[in-house]
């Protein structure tokens, strides 16, 4: 039987100072150490940064052309990452934070860490923040599986 191949959105790979960055780093380490039949490809936005070395020969890093800023993040999530996955054809894709593609070419798993912008009006932000929250909420509803890492989520 061939090894399962998982593509991971690595947007936060270089942000170990964030919860999403910590989750991504530990997720990748755990997957490659505990699942010998698993192959992992981490797609990261190529905006002048280099990835850390992969933790295993079963893990590879793939850059995706991207732009900086909020719009660049949304384009990476909704266009760049899904297109890169379509070309590579993994068995499934995982987005380890609330930012999965609205239309995914493959089965999708998304991790939702919290729902603060949905339940607390003070954290809803401006028009762009509300647009993004609506977009990712709709995308999460279309995912095949949703992982939460707290009872509140």
PDB file of C-alpha atoms in Angstrom:
ATOM      1  CA  UNK A   1       0.000   0.000   0.000  1.00  0.00           C
ATOM      2  CA  UNK A   2       1.294   3.454  -0.915  1.00  0.00           C
ATOM      3  CA  UNK A   3       1.959   5.994   1.804  1.00  0.00           C
ATOM      4  CA  UNK A   4      -0.789   8.528   2.420  1.00  0.00           C
ATOM      5  CA  UNK A   5       0.173  11.994   1.227  1.00  0.00           C
ATOM      6  CA  UNK A   6      -1.049  15.052   3.134  1.00  0.00           C
ATOM      7  CA  UNK A   7      -0.564  18.637   1.956  1.00  0.00           C
ATOM      8  CA  UNK A   8      -0.467  21.238   4.723  1.00  0.00           C
ATOM      9  CA  UNK A   9      -0.991  24.970   4.483  1.00  0.00           C
ATOM     10  CA  UNK A  10       2.219  26.297   6.052  1.00  0.00           C
ATOM     11  CA  UNK A  11       1.295  29.974   6.201  1.00  0.00           C
ATOM     12  CA  UNK A  12       2.388  30.237   9.852  1.00  0.00           C
ATOM     13  CA  UNK A  13       5.560  28.088   9.598  1.00  0.00           C
ATOM     14  CA  UNK A  14       7.790  31.081  10.365  1.00  0.00           C
ATOM     15  CA  UNK A  15       5.596  32.482  13.146  1.00  0.00           C
ATOM     16  CA  UNK A  16       6.472  30.392  16.218  1.00  0.00           C
ATOM     17  CA  UNK A  17       5.419  33.387  18.332  1.00  0.00           C
ATOM     18  CA  UNK A  18       1.757  32.682  17.469  1.00  0.00           C
ATOM     19  CA  UNK A  19      -0.559  29.893  18.537  1.00  0.00           C
ATOM     20  CA  UNK A  20      -1.115  28.905  14.902  1.00  0.00           C
ATOM     21  CA  UNK A  21       2.638  28.774  14.340  1.00  0.00           C
ATOM     22  CA  UNK A  22       3.178  26.591  17.400  1.00  0.00           C
ATOM     23  CA  UNK A  23       0.343  24.286  16.375  1.00  0.00           C
ATOM     24  CA  UNK A  24       1.764  23.913  12.849  1.00  0.00           C
ATOM     25  CA  UNK A  25       5.296  23.150  14.057  1.00  0.00           C
ATOM     26  CA  UNK A  26       4.123  20.521  16.551  1.00  0.00           C
ATOM     27  CA  UNK A  27       1.626  19.025  14.113  1.00  0.00           C
ATOM     28  CA  UNK A  28       4.283  18.435  11.456  1.00  0.00           C
ATOM     29  CA  UNK A  29       6.747  16.968  13.963  1.00  0.00           C
ATOM     30  CA  UNK A  30       4.120  14.649  15.369  1.00  0.00           C
ATOM     31  CA  UNK A  31       2.881  13.487  11.970  1.00  0.00           C
ATOM     32  CA  UNK A  32       6.294  12.555  10.616  1.00  0.00           C
ATOM     33  CA  UNK A  33       7.485  10.966  13.869  1.00  0.00           C
ATOM     34  CA  UNK A  34       4.390   8.908  14.633  1.00  0.00           C
ATOM     35  CA  UNK A  35       3.179   7.929  11.155  1.00  0.00           C
ATOM     36  CA  UNK A  36       5.835   6.054   9.170  1.00  0.00           C
ATOM     37  CA  UNK A  37       3.435   5.511   6.258  1.00  0.00           C
ATOM     38  CA  UNK A  38       2.659   9.210   5.875  1.00  0.00           C
ATOM     39  CA  UNK A  39       4.250  11.674   3.459  1.00  0.00           C
ATOM     40  CA  UNK A  40       3.801  15.402   4.157  1.00  0.00           C
ATOM     41  CA  UNK A  41       4.214  18.406   1.857  1.00  0.00           C
ATOM     42  CA  UNK A  42       4.094  21.827   3.494  1.00  0.00           C
ATOM     43  CA  UNK A  43       3.196  24.668   1.136  1.00  0.00           C
ATOM     44  CA  UNK A  44       4.392  28.045   2.344  1.00  0.00           C
ATOM     45  CA  UNK A  45       4.062  31.551   0.877  1.00  0.00           C
ATOM     46  CA  UNK A  46       7.249  32.512  -0.910  1.00  0.00           C
ATOM     47  CA  UNK A  47       7.795  36.112   0.060  1.00  0.00           C
ATOM     48  CA  UNK A  48      11.534  36.243   0.602  1.00  0.00           C
ATOM     49  CA  UNK A  49      11.666  33.760   3.487  1.00  0.00           C
ATOM     50  CA  UNK A  50      13.276  30.344   3.633  1.00  0.00           C
ATOM     51  CA  UNK A  51      11.700  27.446   5.507  1.00  0.00           C
ATOM     52  CA  UNK A  52      13.263  25.608   8.377  1.00  0.00           C
ATOM     53  CA  UNK A  53      14.737  22.236   7.391  1.00  0.00           C
ATOM     54  CA  UNK A  54      12.095  19.507   7.231  1.00  0.00           C
ATOM     55  CA  UNK A  55      12.035  17.204  10.255  1.00  0.00           C
ATOM     56  CA  UNK A  56      12.116  14.063   8.089  1.00  0.00           C
ATOM     57  CA  UNK A  57      12.777  12.851   4.557  1.00  0.00           C
ATOM     58  CA  UNK A  58       9.017  12.176   4.385  1.00  0.00           C
ATOM     59  CA  UNK A  59       8.355  15.909   4.768  1.00  0.00           C
ATOM     60  CA  UNK A  60       9.116  18.400   2.041  1.00  0.00           C
ATOM     61  CA  UNK A  61       8.631  22.147   1.749  1.00  0.00           C
ATOM     62  CA  UNK A  62       7.133  23.689  -1.384  1.00  0.00           C
ATOM     63  CA  UNK A  63       7.114  27.437  -1.971  1.00  0.00           C
ATOM     64  CA  UNK A  64       4.034  29.078  -3.474  1.00  0.00           C
ATOM     65  CA  UNK A  65       4.409  32.522  -5.061  1.00  0.00           C
ATOM     66  CA  UNK A  66       2.662  35.029  -2.810  1.00  0.00           C
ATOM     67  CA  UNK A  67       2.335  38.677  -1.888  1.00  0.00           C
ATOM     68  CA  UNK A  68       2.721  40.317   1.485  1.00  0.00           C
ATOM     69  CA  UNK A  69      -0.140  41.740   3.485  1.00  0.00           C
ATOM     70  CA  UNK A  70      -3.746  40.868   4.197  1.00  0.00           C
ATOM     71  CA  UNK A  71      -4.744  40.521   0.541  1.00  0.00           C
ATOM     72  CA  UNK A  72      -1.678  38.365  -0.139  1.00  0.00           C
ATOM     73  CA  UNK A  73      -2.702  36.049   2.708  1.00  0.00           C
ATOM     74  CA  UNK A  74      -6.234  35.672   1.342  1.00  0.00           C
ATOM     75  CA  UNK A  75      -4.943  35.015  -2.195  1.00  0.00           C
ATOM     76  CA  UNK A  76      -2.510  32.399  -0.849  1.00  0.00           C
ATOM     77  CA  UNK A  77      -5.309  30.662   1.077  1.00  0.00           C
ATOM     78  CA  UNK A  78      -7.963  30.830  -1.642  1.00  0.00           C
ATOM     79  CA  UNK A  79      -5.913  30.545  -4.860  1.00  0.00           C
ATOM     80  CA  UNK A  80      -2.211  29.726  -4.442  1.00  0.00           C
ATOM     81  CA  UNK A  81      -2.468  26.891  -1.940  1.00  0.00           C
ATOM     82  CA  UNK A  82      -5.419  25.123  -3.662  1.00  0.00           C
ATOM     83  CA  UNK A  83      -3.740  25.397  -7.087  1.00  0.00           C
ATOM     84  CA  UNK A  84      -0.472  23.991  -5.738  1.00  0.00           C
ATOM     85  CA  UNK A  85      -2.408  21.121  -4.151  1.00  0.00           C
ATOM     86  CA  UNK A  86      -4.261  20.412  -7.367  1.00  0.00           C
ATOM     87  CA  UNK A  87      -0.928  20.026  -9.208  1.00  0.00           C
ATOM     88  CA  UNK A  88       0.561  17.746  -6.546  1.00  0.00           C
ATOM     89  CA  UNK A  89      -2.603  15.657  -5.986  1.00  0.00           C
ATOM     90  CA  UNK A  90      -2.164  14.649  -2.327  1.00  0.00           C
ATOM     91  CA  UNK A  91      -4.764  12.432  -0.682  1.00  0.00           C
ATOM     92  CA  UNK A  92      -6.028  15.303   1.463  1.00  0.00           C
ATOM     93  CA  UNK A  93      -5.167  18.823   2.516  1.00  0.00           C
ATOM     94  CA  UNK A  94      -5.001  20.231   6.021  1.00  0.00           C
ATOM     95  CA  UNK A  95      -5.243  23.878   6.986  1.00  0.00           C
ATOM     96  CA  UNK A  96      -4.044  24.127  10.598  1.00  0.00           C
ATOM     97  CA  UNK A  97      -5.856  27.405  11.253  1.00  0.00           C
ATOM     98  CA  UNK A  98      -9.176  28.927  10.302  1.00  0.00           C
ATOM     99  CA  UNK A  99      -8.392  29.801   6.665  1.00  0.00           C
ATOM    100  CA  UNK A 100      -9.284  26.902   4.405  1.00  0.00           C
ATOM    101  CA  UNK A 101     -10.153  27.399   0.747  1.00  0.00           C
ATOM    102  CA  UNK A 102     -13.788  28.076  -0.046  1.00  0.00           C
ATOM    103  CA  UNK A 103     -13.514  25.656  -2.966  1.00  0.00           C
ATOM    104  CA  UNK A 104     -11.057  22.876  -2.402  1.00  0.00           C
ATOM    105  CA  UNK A 105      -9.877  20.523  -5.128  1.00  0.00           C
ATOM    106  CA  UNK A 106      -9.377  17.754  -2.549  1.00  0.00           C
ATOM    107  CA  UNK A 107     -10.813  16.513   0.752  1.00  0.00           C
ATOM    108  CA  UNK A 108     -10.046  19.165   3.358  1.00  0.00           C
ATOM    109  CA  UNK A 109      -9.436  19.130   7.098  1.00  0.00           C
ATOM    110  CA  UNK A 110      -9.386  22.482   8.902  1.00  0.00           C
ATOM    111  CA  UNK A 111      -8.464  23.310  12.492  1.00  0.00           C
ATOM    112  CA  UNK A 112     -10.546  25.993  14.199  1.00  0.00           C
ATOM    113  CA  UNK A 113      -8.736  27.307  17.264  1.00  0.00           C
ATOM    114  CA  UNK A 114     -11.362  29.750  18.480  1.00  0.00           C
ATOM    115  CA  UNK A 115     -14.547  31.523  17.491  1.00  0.00           C
ATOM    116  CA  UNK A 116     -13.911  34.842  19.214  1.00  0.00           C
ATOM    117  CA  UNK A 117     -14.779  37.016  16.160  1.00  0.00           C
ATOM    118  CA  UNK A 118     -18.125  35.238  15.847  1.00  0.00           C
ATOM    119  CA  UNK A 119     -19.247  35.371  19.457  1.00  0.00           C
ATOM    120  CA  UNK A 120     -17.751  38.584  20.868  1.00  0.00           C
ATOM    121  CA  UNK A 121     -18.845  41.778  19.098  1.00  0.00           C
ATOM    122  CA  UNK A 122     -15.806  43.725  20.353  1.00  0.00           C
ATOM    123  CA  UNK A 123     -13.533  41.413  18.312  1.00  0.00           C
ATOM    124  CA  UNK A 124     -15.415  41.523  15.005  1.00  0.00           C
ATOM    125  CA  UNK A 125     -13.242  44.294  13.593  1.00  0.00           C
ATOM    126  CA  UNK A 126     -13.910  46.410  10.536  1.00  0.00           C
ATOM    127  CA  UNK A 127     -15.444  45.540   7.208  1.00  0.00           C
ATOM    128  CA  UNK A 128     -12.400  43.594   5.963  1.00  0.00           C
ATOM    129  CA  UNK A 129     -12.165  41.549   9.172  1.00  0.00           C
ATOM    130  CA  UNK A 130     -15.885  40.730   9.003  1.00  0.00           C
ATOM    131  CA  UNK A 131     -15.534  39.758   5.328  1.00  0.00           C
ATOM    132  CA  UNK A 132     -12.624  37.444   6.159  1.00  0.00           C
ATOM    133  CA  UNK A 133     -14.510  35.874   9.087  1.00  0.00           C
ATOM    134  CA  UNK A 134     -17.508  35.223   6.820  1.00  0.00           C
ATOM    135  CA  UNK A 135     -15.270  33.733   4.126  1.00  0.00           C
ATOM    136  CA  UNK A 136     -13.428  31.339   6.417  1.00  0.00           C
ATOM    137  CA  UNK A 137     -16.606  30.377   8.279  1.00  0.00           C
ATOM    138  CA  UNK A 138     -18.223  29.390   4.959  1.00  0.00           C
ATOM    139  CA  UNK A 139     -15.069  27.516   3.934  1.00  0.00           C
ATOM    140  CA  UNK A 140     -14.966  25.607   7.231  1.00  0.00           C
ATOM    141  CA  UNK A 141     -18.573  24.508   6.679  1.00  0.00           C
ATOM    142  CA  UNK A 142     -17.447  22.962   3.381  1.00  0.00           C
ATOM    143  CA  UNK A 143     -14.522  21.029   4.872  1.00  0.00           C
ATOM    144  CA  UNK A 144     -14.815  17.266   5.208  1.00  0.00           C
ATOM    145  CA  UNK A 145     -13.538  17.417   8.805  1.00  0.00           C
ATOM    146  CA  UNK A 146     -13.128  20.190  11.365  1.00  0.00           C
ATOM    147  CA  UNK A 147     -10.707  19.825  14.270  1.00  0.00           C
ATOM    148  CA  UNK A 148     -11.033  22.016  17.338  1.00  0.00           C
ATOM    149  CA  UNK A 149      -8.472  22.190  20.080  1.00  0.00           C
ATOM    150  CA  UNK A 150     -10.686  23.528  22.840  1.00  0.00           C
ATOM    151  CA  UNK A 151     -14.122  22.784  24.273  1.00  0.00           C
ATOM    152  CA  UNK A 152     -15.188  26.360  23.584  1.00  0.00           C
ATOM    153  CA  UNK A 153     -14.544  26.051  19.849  1.00  0.00           C
TER     154      UNK A 153
END
